[in-house]
């Protein structure tokens, strides 16, 4: 019985010893960990190129948009184009009902024909007839004048009475009047005469009315003033349109611009002619080049931004009006310079940036002077050297001078 109790006590002691050993081992492990410091990822200071960019979102815009409208009131007969379609110059966009306009053209053409006939009648018939009548009146007057002179001689000799002479003189006066009337008719039918001028004015008026009718007929067809893309359509077949109402909006082909709002804090870095790499949000893998062409001299006080426009020398085919694009404007470039990941720098946007430099197993606070930023990297102008190791993340809560164990950034 005593032997059994003894064995039981030995077993209990053995478990207690085992537990004590485990606790002691764990305490020793944590003590060593605390003494050696935590394992933290470091990043070496490298020599690389840095390109500083301004990143912005913008949209596609052509410098010119053309509002398409009707010049007359009319009913839309057909619309042979659709919104978003590329059209050529002089291509039909909208056709209005033209029955009345065609009738007015036919009426005006008939009036021109009638006026031409009247002028031709005066020139080809009226003037020759008037001249012939004038010659006949002159001949008749000459005969009457001879007869009057003969009657005057007979009356002077007493062969005829005074009444015969009076009658002859009366006939001579009538003949003179007939000559004057015939002359007036000739003058009126001549090129500078009254009848001719009236007929010519009627012809010119008829031609003007014809031109107005033709123009009105032309207004029933609305054509594209230039090649481009229809970016808006506000009309349907059967609509009654009024002059001045915008029916379509045309974006002419040619120069394409990008418009972006840039934070005013970047204004000091912006220059005309700076290059940019752009990608449409709908086609992120198809990048194209652009360059800064305009910087608005005024600042938007509500958004704290400045409007910037960029020219696109060779716009891709997929680019569309008002399409959203992402823009990276290159404002500076430095070759073969010291760089660190942006996240490795403490107070990177403040007046006194610093890093935790690893030396002899300890993290030491080291002030640095910063330069360009871009592509997730930041240029180090002074404070550390190539090959130095700094903590890869500025978010680690490590005190200045604390022990650390290094884990390189490429260690998996």
PDB file of C-alpha atoms in Angstrom, residues 60 84 86 229 256 280 283 286-288 312 314-321 323:
ATOM      1  CA  UNK A  60     -12.511  63.994 -73.911  1.00  0.00           C
ATOM      2  CA  UNK A  84     -23.099  58.479 -82.435  1.00  0.00           C
ATOM      3  CA  UNK A  86     -19.778  59.460 -88.084  1.00  0.00           C
ATOM      4  CA  UNK A 229     -19.608  62.555 -85.035  1.00  0.00           C
ATOM      5  CA  UNK A 256      -9.058  66.326 -79.806  1.00  0.00           C
ATOM      6  CA  UNK A 280      -9.546  55.810 -71.322  1.00  0.00           C
ATOM      7  CA  UNK A 283      -9.801  50.840 -72.438  1.00  0.00           C
ATOM      8  CA  UNK A 286      -4.553  51.108 -74.523  1.00  0.00           C
ATOM      9  CA  UNK A 287      -2.442  54.106 -73.544  1.00  0.00           C
ATOM     10  CA  UNK A 288      -1.733  57.104 -75.751  1.00  0.00           C
ATOM     11  CA  UNK A 312      -3.849  64.562 -78.340  1.00  0.00           C
ATOM     12  CA  UNK A 314      -2.747  60.955 -82.517  1.00  0.00           C
ATOM     13  CA  UNK A 315      -6.078  60.108 -80.877  1.00  0.00           C
ATOM     14  CA  UNK A 316      -6.928  56.391 -80.900  1.00  0.00           C
ATOM     15  CA  UNK A 317      -9.986  55.233 -82.792  1.00  0.00           C
ATOM     16  CA  UNK A 318     -11.827  54.223 -79.632  1.00  0.00           C
ATOM     17  CA  UNK A 319     -11.789  57.764 -78.221  1.00  0.00           C
ATOM     18  CA  UNK A 320     -15.255  59.298 -77.963  1.00  0.00           C
ATOM     19  CA  UNK A 321     -16.647  62.681 -76.999  1.00  0.00           C
ATOM     20  CA  UNK A 323     -15.285  59.779 -72.513  1.00  0.00           C
TER      21      UNK A 323
END
